[in-house]
CSV table of C-alpha atoms in Angstrom, one decimal:
chain,number,residue,atom,x,y,z
A,47,MET,CA,11.2,-10.3,-38.1
A,48,LYS,CA,13.3,-7.4,-36.4
A,49,THR,CA,11.5,-6.2,-33.2
A,50,GLU,CA,14.0,-3.9,-31.7
A,51,THR,CA,12.2,-1.4,-29.2
A,52,ALA,CA,12.3,2.2,-29.3
A,53,ARG,CA,15.4,3.9,-27.4
A,54,ARG,CA,12.9,5.4,-25.0
A,55,LEU,CA,11.8,1.8,-23.9
A,56,ARG,CA,15.2,0.6,-23.9
A,57,ASP,CA,16.4,3.4,-21.5
A,58,LEU,CA,13.6,2.7,-19.0
A,59,PRO,CA,15.1,1.5,-15.7
A,60,ARG,CA,14.2,-2.1,-14.8
A,61,SER,CA,12.7,-2.9,-11.4
A,62,SER,CA,14.8,-4.3,-8.4
A,63,PHE,CA,11.6,-4.8,-6.5
A,64,ALA,CA,10.3,-7.3,-9.0
A,65,THR,CA,13.7,-9.3,-8.6
A,66,THR,CA,13.4,-9.2,-4.8
A,67,VAL,CA,9.9,-10.4,-5.0
A,68,ALA,CA,11.0,-13.3,-7.1
A,69,LYS,CA,13.7,-14.2,-4.5
A,70,ILE,CA,11.1,-14.0,-1.9
A,71,ALA,CA,8.8,-16.3,-3.8
A,72,GLU,CA,11.7,-18.9,-4.2
A,73,LEU,CA,12.4,-18.8,-0.4
A,74,VAL,CA,8.7,-19.2,0.5
A,75,GLU,CA,8.3,-22.0,-2.0
A,76,ALA,CA,11.4,-23.7,-0.3
A,77,GLY,CA,9.6,-23.6,3.0
A,78,ASP,CA,11.2,-20.4,4.5
A,79,ASP,CA,9.2,-18.0,6.6
A,80,VAL,CA,9.9,-14.5,5.0
A,81,VAL,CA,8.9,-11.4,6.6
A,82,ASN,CA,8.4,-9.2,3.8
A,83,LEU,CA,9.0,-5.4,4.6
A,84,CYS,CA,10.3,-4.4,1.2
A,85,GLN,CA,7.2,-3.1,-0.5
A,86,GLY,CA,4.6,-0.5,0.3
A,87,ASN,CA,1.5,-2.5,-0.2
A,88,PRO,CA,-1.3,-2.2,2.2
A,89,ASP,CA,-1.9,-5.3,4.1
A,90,LEU,CA,-5.5,-4.4,5.4
A,91,PRO,CA,-8.7,-4.4,3.5
A,92,THR,CA,-10.7,-1.4,2.0
A,93,PRO,CA,-13.3,-0.2,4.5
A,94,ALA,CA,-16.5,-2.0,4.2
A,95,HIS,CA,-18.8,1.2,3.4
A,96,ILE,CA,-16.5,1.7,0.6
A,97,VAL,CA,-16.8,-1.7,-0.8
A,98,ASP,CA,-20.4,-1.7,-0.4
A,99,ALA,CA,-20.8,1.6,-2.3
A,100,LEU,CA,-18.8,-0.2,-5.2
A,101,ARG,CA,-21.3,-3.2,-5.0
A,102,HIS,CA,-24.3,-0.9,-5.3
A,103,GLU,CA,-22.9,1.2,-8.1
A,104,VAL,CA,-21.6,-1.6,-10.3
A,105,LEU,CA,-25.2,-3.0,-10.4
A,106,ASP,CA,-26.3,0.3,-11.9
A,107,PRO,CA,-26.3,-0.2,-15.8
A,108,ALA,CA,-25.5,3.4,-16.1
A,109,THR,CA,-22.1,2.7,-14.7
A,110,HIS,CA,-21.3,0.1,-17.4
A,111,ARG,CA,-21.0,2.8,-20.1
A,112,TYR,CA,-17.9,4.8,-21.1
A,113,PRO,CA,-17.5,7.6,-18.5
A,114,ALA,CA,-16.5,11.3,-19.2
A,115,PHE,CA,-13.0,11.3,-20.7
A,116,SER,CA,-11.6,13.6,-18.1
A,117,GLY,CA,-13.4,12.0,-15.0
A,118,MET,CA,-16.6,12.6,-13.4
A,119,LEU,CA,-17.4,16.1,-11.9
A,120,GLU,CA,-19.0,14.4,-8.8
A,121,LEU,CA,-15.6,13.0,-8.1
A,122,LYS,CA,-13.8,16.2,-8.9
A,123,VAL,CA,-16.0,18.1,-6.4
A,124,ALA,CA,-15.4,15.4,-3.9
A,125,VAL,CA,-11.6,16.0,-4.2
A,126,ALA,CA,-12.0,19.8,-3.9
A,127,GLU,CA,-14.1,19.2,-0.8
A,128,TRP,CA,-11.5,17.1,0.8
A,129,TYR,CA,-8.8,19.7,0.2
A,130,ALA,CA,-11.0,22.5,1.9
A,131,ALA,CA,-12.0,20.3,4.8
A,132,HIS,CA,-8.4,18.9,5.5
A,133,HIS,CA,-6.1,21.6,4.2
A,134,GLN,CA,-8.2,24.7,3.8
A,135,VAL,CA,-7.2,24.8,0.2
A,136,GLN,CA,-9.9,26.0,-2.3
A,137,LEU,CA,-10.1,24.5,-5.7
A,138,GLU,CA,-12.2,25.0,-8.8
A,139,PRO,CA,-13.3,21.4,-9.6
A,140,GLU,CA,-13.5,21.6,-13.3
A,141,SER,CA,-10.4,23.4,-14.0
A,142,GLU,CA,-8.1,22.7,-11.1
A,143,VAL,CA,-8.7,18.8,-10.5
A,144,ALA,CA,-7.8,15.9,-12.7
A,145,ILE,CA,-8.7,12.3,-12.0
A,146,LEU,CA,-5.8,9.8,-12.3
A,147,PHE,CA,-5.5,6.1,-13.0
A,148,GLY,CA,-3.6,6.1,-9.8
A,149,ALA,CA,-1.2,8.9,-8.8
A,150,LYS,CA,1.7,7.0,-10.3
A,151,ALA,CA,0.2,7.5,-13.8
A,152,GLY,CA,0.1,11.3,-13.3
A,153,LEU,CA,3.5,11.3,-11.7
A,154,VAL,CA,4.9,9.6,-15.1
A,155,GLU,CA,2.6,11.9,-17.4
A,156,ILE,CA,3.7,15.2,-16.0
A,157,SER,CA,7.2,14.9,-17.3
A,158,GLN,CA,5.9,13.8,-20.9
A,159,CYS,CA,3.6,17.0,-20.8
A,160,PHE,CA,6.2,19.7,-19.9
A,161,LEU,CA,9.7,18.3,-20.7
A,162,ASP,CA,11.3,17.9,-24.2
A,163,PRO,CA,14.4,16.1,-25.1
A,164,GLY,CA,17.3,17.7,-23.4
A,165,ASP,CA,15.2,19.6,-20.8
A,166,VAL,CA,16.1,19.6,-17.2
A,167,CYS,CA,14.2,18.1,-14.2
A,168,LEU,CA,15.2,18.6,-10.7
A,169,MET,CA,14.9,15.2,-8.9
A,170,PRO,CA,15.1,14.6,-5.1
A,171,ASP,CA,17.9,12.2,-4.2
A,172,PRO,CA,16.8,9.7,-2.8
A,173,ALA,CA,13.3,9.6,-4.4
A,174,PHE,CA,10.5,7.1,-5.4
A,175,PRO,CA,11.9,5.5,-8.4
A,176,ASP,CA,8.8,6.0,-10.6
A,177,TYR,CA,9.5,9.7,-11.1
A,178,TRP,CA,12.5,8.6,-13.2
A,179,ALA,CA,10.4,6.8,-15.7
A,180,GLY,CA,8.5,9.8,-17.0
A,181,VAL,CA,11.7,11.9,-17.4
A,182,VAL,CA,13.4,9.0,-19.3
A,183,LEU,CA,10.4,8.7,-21.7
A,184,ALA,CA,10.4,12.4,-22.3
A,185,GLY,CA,14.2,12.2,-23.2
A,186,ALA,CA,15.0,14.9,-20.5
A,187,ARG,CA,17.8,15.0,-17.9
A,188,MET,CA,17.6,14.7,-14.2
A,189,LEU,CA,19.7,16.7,-11.9
A,190,PRO,CA,19.7,16.0,-8.2
A,191,LEU,CA,18.2,17.8,-5.1
A,192,PRO,CA,20.2,15.8,-2.5
A,193,LEU,CA,18.1,15.1,0.6
A,194,LEU,CA,20.7,15.0,3.5
A,195,ARG,CA,20.2,14.1,7.1
A,196,GLU,CA,21.8,17.5,8.2
A,197,ASN,CA,19.1,19.4,6.3
A,198,GLY,CA,16.2,17.3,7.7
A,199,PHE,CA,16.0,15.4,4.4
A,200,LEU,CA,14.7,18.6,2.7
A,201,PRO,CA,16.3,20.3,-0.6
A,202,ASP,CA,18.6,23.2,0.1
A,203,TYR,CA,17.8,25.6,-2.5
A,204,ASP,CA,20.7,28.0,-1.3
A,205,ALA,CA,23.3,25.2,-2.1
A,206,LEU,CA,22.0,24.5,-5.6
A,207,ASP,CA,24.1,25.9,-8.5
A,208,PRO,CA,22.1,29.0,-9.9
A,209,ALA,CA,22.7,27.8,-13.5
A,210,VAL,CA,20.9,24.5,-12.6
A,211,GLY,CA,18.0,26.4,-11.2
A,212,ARG,CA,17.7,28.5,-14.3
A,213,ALA,CA,18.0,25.5,-16.6
A,214,ALA,CA,15.3,23.5,-14.8
A,215,LYS,CA,11.6,23.3,-16.1
A,216,LEU,CA,10.2,20.8,-13.7
A,217,MET,CA,10.9,19.5,-10.2
A,218,PHE,CA,9.5,16.9,-7.9
A,219,LEU,CA,8.8,17.0,-4.3
A,220,ASN,CA,7.5,14.2,-1.9
A,221,TYR,CA,6.3,14.8,1.7
A,222,PRO,CA,5.6,12.8,3.8
A,223,ASN,CA,8.6,11.4,1.9
A,224,ASN,CA,9.2,8.0,0.5
A,225,PRO,CA,11.7,6.6,1.4
A,226,THR,CA,13.0,8.9,4.3
A,227,SER,CA,9.5,9.1,6.0
A,228,VAL,CA,9.9,12.7,7.1
A,229,THR,CA,7.4,15.3,6.7
A,230,ALA,CA,7.9,19.0,5.6
A,231,PRO,CA,7.0,22.3,7.5
A,232,PRO,CA,5.1,25.1,6.0
A,233,GLU,CA,8.0,27.4,5.8
A,234,PHE,CA,9.9,24.9,3.4
A,235,TYR,CA,6.8,25.1,1.0
A,236,GLU,CA,7.0,28.9,1.2
A,237,ARG,CA,10.6,28.7,0.0
A,238,THR,CA,9.6,26.2,-2.4
A,239,VAL,CA,7.1,28.7,-4.0
A,240,ASP,CA,9.6,31.5,-4.0
A,241,PHE,CA,12.3,29.3,-5.8
A,242,ALA,CA,9.8,28.0,-8.3
A,243,ALA,CA,8.5,31.4,-9.1
A,244,ALA,CA,11.9,33.0,-9.4
A,245,HIS,CA,13.2,30.1,-11.7
A,246,ASP,CA,9.9,29.5,-13.7
A,247,VAL,CA,9.9,25.9,-12.5
A,248,ILE,CA,6.7,23.7,-12.3
A,249,VAL,CA,6.5,22.0,-9.0
A,250,ALA,CA,5.1,18.5,-9.0
A,251,SER,CA,4.4,17.7,-5.2
A,252,ASP,CA,3.6,14.0,-4.5
A,253,PHE,CA,1.3,13.9,-1.4
A,254,ALA,CA,0.4,10.2,-1.7
A,255,TYR,CA,0.8,9.7,2.2
A,256,GLY,CA,-0.7,13.0,3.0
A,257,GLY,CA,-4.0,11.5,4.2
A,258,LEU,CA,-2.2,9.6,7.1
A,259,SER,CA,-1.1,11.3,10.3
A,260,LEU,CA,0.7,8.8,12.5
A,261,GLY,CA,1.5,11.7,15.0
A,262,GLY,CA,-2.0,13.1,15.2
A,263,THR,CA,-1.1,16.3,13.1
A,264,PRO,CA,-2.1,16.0,9.5
A,265,PRO,CA,0.8,16.6,7.1
A,266,VAL,CA,1.1,19.9,5.5
A,267,SER,CA,0.0,20.2,1.9
A,268,PHE,CA,2.3,22.2,-0.6
A,269,LEU,CA,-0.9,24.0,-1.8
A,270,GLN,CA,-1.2,25.5,1.6
A,271,ALA,CA,1.5,27.9,0.8
A,272,LYS,CA,0.6,31.2,-0.5
A,273,GLY,CA,1.0,31.3,-4.4
A,274,ALA,CA,1.5,27.4,-4.7
A,275,LYS,CA,-1.3,27.1,-7.2
A,276,ASP,CA,0.5,29.6,-9.4
A,277,VAL,CA,3.7,27.5,-9.6
A,278,GLY,CA,2.5,23.8,-9.5
A,279,VAL,CA,0.3,20.9,-8.6
A,280,GLU,CA,0.0,18.2,-6.0
A,281,PHE,CA,-0.9,14.5,-6.4
A,282,ILE,CA,-3.0,12.5,-4.0
A,283,SER,CA,-3.8,8.9,-3.7
A,284,LEU,CA,-6.6,6.8,-2.2
A,285,SER,CA,-4.4,3.8,-2.1
A,286,LYS,CA,-2.8,4.6,1.3
A,287,MET,CA,-5.5,6.5,3.4
A,288,PHE,CA,-8.4,4.1,2.3
A,289,ASN,CA,-6.5,1.0,1.6
A,290,MET,CA,-7.5,1.2,-2.0
A,291,ALA,CA,-4.2,0.3,-3.6
A,292,GLY,CA,-5.8,-2.2,-6.0
A,293,TRP,CA,-8.5,0.3,-7.1
A,294,ARG,CA,-5.9,2.4,-9.0
A,295,ILE,CA,-7.4,5.8,-8.3
A,296,GLY,CA,-5.9,9.2,-7.4
A,297,ALA,CA,-6.1,12.8,-8.4
A,298,VAL,CA,-3.8,15.9,-9.2
A,299,VAL,CA,-4.9,19.4,-8.3
A,300,GLY,CA,-3.7,22.9,-8.7
A,301,HIS,CA,-2.2,25.0,-11.6
A,302,ARG,CA,-5.0,24.8,-14.3
A,303,ASP,CA,-2.7,24.9,-17.3
A,304,VAL,CA,-1.0,21.8,-15.8
A,305,ILE,CA,-4.3,20.3,-15.0
A,306,GLY,CA,-5.3,20.8,-18.7
A,307,ALA,CA,-2.2,19.2,-20.1
A,308,ILE,CA,-2.7,16.2,-18.0
A,309,ASN,CA,-6.3,15.7,-18.9
A,310,LEU,CA,-5.3,15.8,-22.5
A,311,ILE,CA,-2.6,13.2,-22.3
A,312,GLN,CA,-4.9,11.0,-20.4
A,313,GLU,CA,-7.5,11.1,-23.0
A,314,HIS,CA,-5.0,9.1,-25.1
A,315,TYR,CA,-3.5,6.9,-22.4
A,316,PHE,CA,-6.5,6.0,-20.2
A,317,VAL,CA,-9.4,7.7,-21.4
A,318,SER,CA,-11.1,7.5,-17.7
A,319,LEU,CA,-11.7,5.0,-14.9
A,320,PRO,CA,-14.9,2.9,-14.6
A,321,SER,CA,-17.7,5.0,-13.4
A,322,PHE,CA,-18.5,2.6,-10.3
A,323,ILE,CA,-14.9,2.9,-9.1
A,324,GLN,CA,-15.1,6.9,-9.2
A,325,LYS,CA,-18.4,6.8,-7.5
A,326,ALA,CA,-17.2,4.7,-4.8
A,327,ALA,CA,-14.2,6.9,-4.5
A,328,VAL,CA,-16.6,9.8,-3.8
A,329,THR,CA,-18.0,7.7,-0.9
A,330,ALA,CA,-14.4,7.4,0.4
A,331,LEU,CA,-13.7,11.0,0.4
A,332,THR,CA,-17.1,12.4,1.5
A,333,GLY,CA,-18.1,9.7,3.9
A,334,PRO,CA,-17.0,9.2,7.4
A,335,GLN,CA,-13.3,9.4,8.0
A,336,ASP,CA,-13.2,7.2,11.1
A,337,CYS,CA,-11.4,4.5,9.1
A,338,VAL,CA,-8.6,6.9,8.1
A,339,ARG,CA,-8.1,7.9,11.6
A,340,GLU,CA,-8.3,4.3,12.9
A,341,LEU,CA,-5.7,3.4,10.2
A,342,SER,CA,-3.4,6.2,11.1
A,343,SER,CA,-3.5,4.8,14.7
A,344,THR,CA,-2.8,1.4,13.6
A,345,TYR,CA,0.3,2.5,11.8
A,346,GLY,CA,1.3,4.5,14.6
A,347,ARG,CA,1.3,1.6,17.0
A,348,ARG,CA,3.2,-0.5,14.4
A,349,ARG,CA,5.7,2.4,14.2
A,350,ASP,CA,6.1,2.8,17.9
A,351,GLY,CA,6.7,-0.9,18.6
A,352,PHE,CA,9.3,-1.3,15.7
A,353,VAL,CA,11.2,1.7,16.8
A,354,ALA,CA,11.2,0.9,20.5
A,355,GLY,CA,12.5,-2.6,19.7
A,356,LEU,CA,15.2,-1.6,17.5
A,357,SER,CA,16.2,1.3,19.8
A,358,ASP,CA,16.3,-1.0,22.9
A,359,ALA,CA,18.7,-3.1,20.7
A,360,GLY,CA,21.0,-0.3,20.0
A,361,TRP,CA,19.9,0.6,16.6
A,362,HIS,CA,20.0,4.6,15.9
A,363,LEU,CA,17.1,5.8,13.6
A,364,ASP,CA,14.8,8.5,13.2
A,365,VAL,CA,11.2,8.3,14.2
A,366,PRO,CA,9.2,7.7,11.0
A,367,GLN,CA,6.4,10.1,10.2
A,368,SER,CA,4.8,8.0,7.6
A,369,ILE,CA,4.6,4.3,6.8
A,370,PHE,CA,8.3,3.5,6.2
A,371,ALA,CA,11.3,3.4,8.4
A,372,TRP,CA,14.5,4.8,7.0
A,373,LEU,CA,17.2,2.5,8.8
A,374,PRO,CA,20.9,3.2,8.7
A,375,VAL,CA,23.1,0.1,7.8
A,376,PRO,CA,26.0,-0.9,9.9
A,377,ASP,CA,29.2,1.1,9.1
A,378,GLY,CA,31.1,-0.1,6.3
A,379,GLU,CA,28.4,-2.1,4.6
A,380,SER,CA,26.5,-1.2,1.4
A,381,SER,CA,22.7,-1.0,1.5
A,382,VAL,CA,22.4,-3.6,-1.3
A,383,ASP,CA,24.6,-6.2,0.3
A,384,PHE,CA,23.2,-5.6,3.7
A,385,ALA,CA,19.6,-6.1,2.4
A,386,ASP,CA,20.6,-9.1,0.5
A,387,ALA,CA,22.4,-11.0,3.4
A,388,LEU,CA,19.4,-10.0,5.7
A,389,LEU,CA,17.1,-11.7,3.2
A,390,GLN,CA,19.2,-14.7,2.8
A,391,LYS,CA,20.2,-15.5,6.4
A,392,ALA,CA,17.6,-13.7,8.5
A,393,LYS,CA,14.7,-14.1,5.9
A,394,VAL,CA,13.7,-10.4,6.5
A,395,ALA,CA,13.2,-8.4,3.1
A,396,VAL,CA,13.9,-4.6,3.1
A,397,ALA,CA,14.5,-2.3,0.2
A,398,PRO,CA,18.2,-1.0,-0.1
A,399,GLY,CA,18.5,2.7,-0.1
A,400,ARG,CA,20.6,2.7,-3.4
A,401,TRP,CA,17.6,1.7,-5.2
A,402,PHE,CA,16.3,5.2,-4.5
A,403,GLY,CA,19.3,7.1,-5.7
A,404,GLU,CA,22.9,7.8,-4.9
A,405,HIS,CA,22.1,9.6,-1.6
A,406,GLY,CA,20.0,6.7,-0.5
A,407,GLU,CA,23.2,4.7,0.1
A,408,GLY,CA,23.9,3.9,3.7
A,409,TYR,CA,20.2,3.1,4.6
A,410,VAL,CA,17.5,0.5,4.0
A,411,ARG,CA,13.8,1.3,3.8
A,412,VAL,CA,11.5,-0.8,5.9
A,413,SER,CA,7.8,-0.9,5.3
A,414,LEU,CA,5.5,-0.9,8.3
A,415,LEU,CA,2.7,-2.4,6.3
A,416,ALA,CA,2.7,-5.7,8.2
A,417,PRO,CA,0.9,-6.9,11.4
A,418,GLU,CA,2.5,-5.9,14.7
A,419,GLU,CA,3.5,-9.6,15.5
A,420,ARG,CA,5.3,-9.7,12.1
A,421,LEU,CA,7.1,-6.5,12.9
A,422,ARG,CA,8.1,-7.7,16.2
A,423,GLU,CA,9.5,-10.9,14.5
A,424,ALA,CA,11.4,-8.8,12.0
A,425,VAL,CA,13.0,-6.8,15.1
A,426,ARG,CA,14.0,-10.1,16.7
A,427,ARG,CA,15.6,-11.5,13.6
A,428,LEU,CA,17.3,-8.0,12.6
A,429,THR,CA,18.8,-7.6,16.0
A,430,ALA,CA,20.0,-11.2,16.1
A,431,PHE,CA,21.4,-10.7,12.6
A,432,HIS,CA,23.1,-7.6,13.6
A,433,PRO,CA,23.0,-6.3,17.3
A,434,GLY,CA,23.4,-2.7,16.3
A,435,ARG,CA,25.1,-0.1,18.1
A,436,ARG,CA,24.1,1.9,21.2
A,437,GLY,CA,23.0,5.2,19.9
A,438,ARG,CA,20.4,7.9,20.5
A,439,LEU,CA,16.9,7.6,19.1
A,440,THR,CA,16.2,10.8,17.2
A,441,GLN,CA,13.2,12.6,16.0
A,442,ALA,CA,13.5,13.6,12.3
A,443,ALA,CA,14.0,17.4,12.0
A,444,HIS,CA,10.6,17.6,9.9
A,445,THR,CA,8.4,15.3,10.4
A,446,THR,CA,23.7,14.8,-12.3
A,447,LEU,CA,21.2,12.0,-10.7
A,448,VAL,CA,21.9,8.6,-12.1
A,449,PRO,CA,19.2,6.0,-11.3
A,450,ALA,CA,20.5,3.0,-9.1
A,451,PRO,CA,21.7,0.0,-10.9
A,452,GLY,CA,18.8,-2.2,-11.4
A,453,ALA,CA,16.3,0.1,-9.7
A,454,GLY,CA,13.1,1.0,-11.6
A,455,THR,CA,9.4,1.8,-11.4
A,456,THR,CA,7.4,0.1,-8.8
A,457,ASP,CA,4.2,0.5,-6.9
A,458,ALA,CA,6.4,-0.1,-3.6
């Protein structure tokens, strides 16, 4: 029997993260102690009051039935209340909020909702590789929005070819950024709204790390810019701010036509999340937020210790504003070769910047989702592996794209 898959499936990028995880497993099985800083998988448990809410809800037989196709109104209201309380953004729960089977699902779906074969999507470079999957499945084209150090890792709309702007139908943004770990200032989002309105481009803002504030000041939401709801939507995730990665729950908010399209496609892909998970998510969003502040403080301490250790050893890096460090590799070395040698010789796993796009070359991404003692051990091994160069520790300015060979979709 011939079982050749459809072209859209054959064109999907493969995951280098999966390959590295397999390598790590082989080393651990052989008895090696590997410090895994490759993935963005939270290492701390979900707060107890959220777990208790789930226990309570799952015992209610009413939660065992099929939930509403487009998500529970109670949870949509909770999302709207969270935006009002934390970002002073007003949302109409029924028409401007959609519940997602994890933010990742929505970030793939939006391309399928609005891109036809041959259409153009503006893609940050470097970027979270999962964005690419939806564009490939839609048969559309990606054109780069380079994120360069000299621009604070923000897109420079003035440098973009006007023809590219006119051709684009969709664009992705992500701040706090994965992998560069910088944040975006309010004026950048104001420029983004002006650009999107002038070129009739839908903005997809990935705000997955927006609930964490390592520096004490909450990151700015795209929707705080005047007119943002007229040109796009924003995705949030409960995975990072509540350590609920395994629960697979998020939301997208903003332009009501975009929300309607995502609700429609989700009726066919996912139908809806279990009611007991949605109800526990309501507890997370509306209950005490001390756990989020404590988590932000924990990550801040981890960040500060990691950066101080590398700085003392002569490494030059920007101070991360989120849960990743964007570390320059030694001159003359590729990010893939450096990461592979670091894993094999020093037993520290990091993600090569090339996995995130052409402009990610020259860096590796280091996850801070490990206990402080493991991060200190990583610093010790990293500086022993390569002593670094004396350089100035800096604060980031703000807190045709071809996927990298082997890079692909991941939750990392």
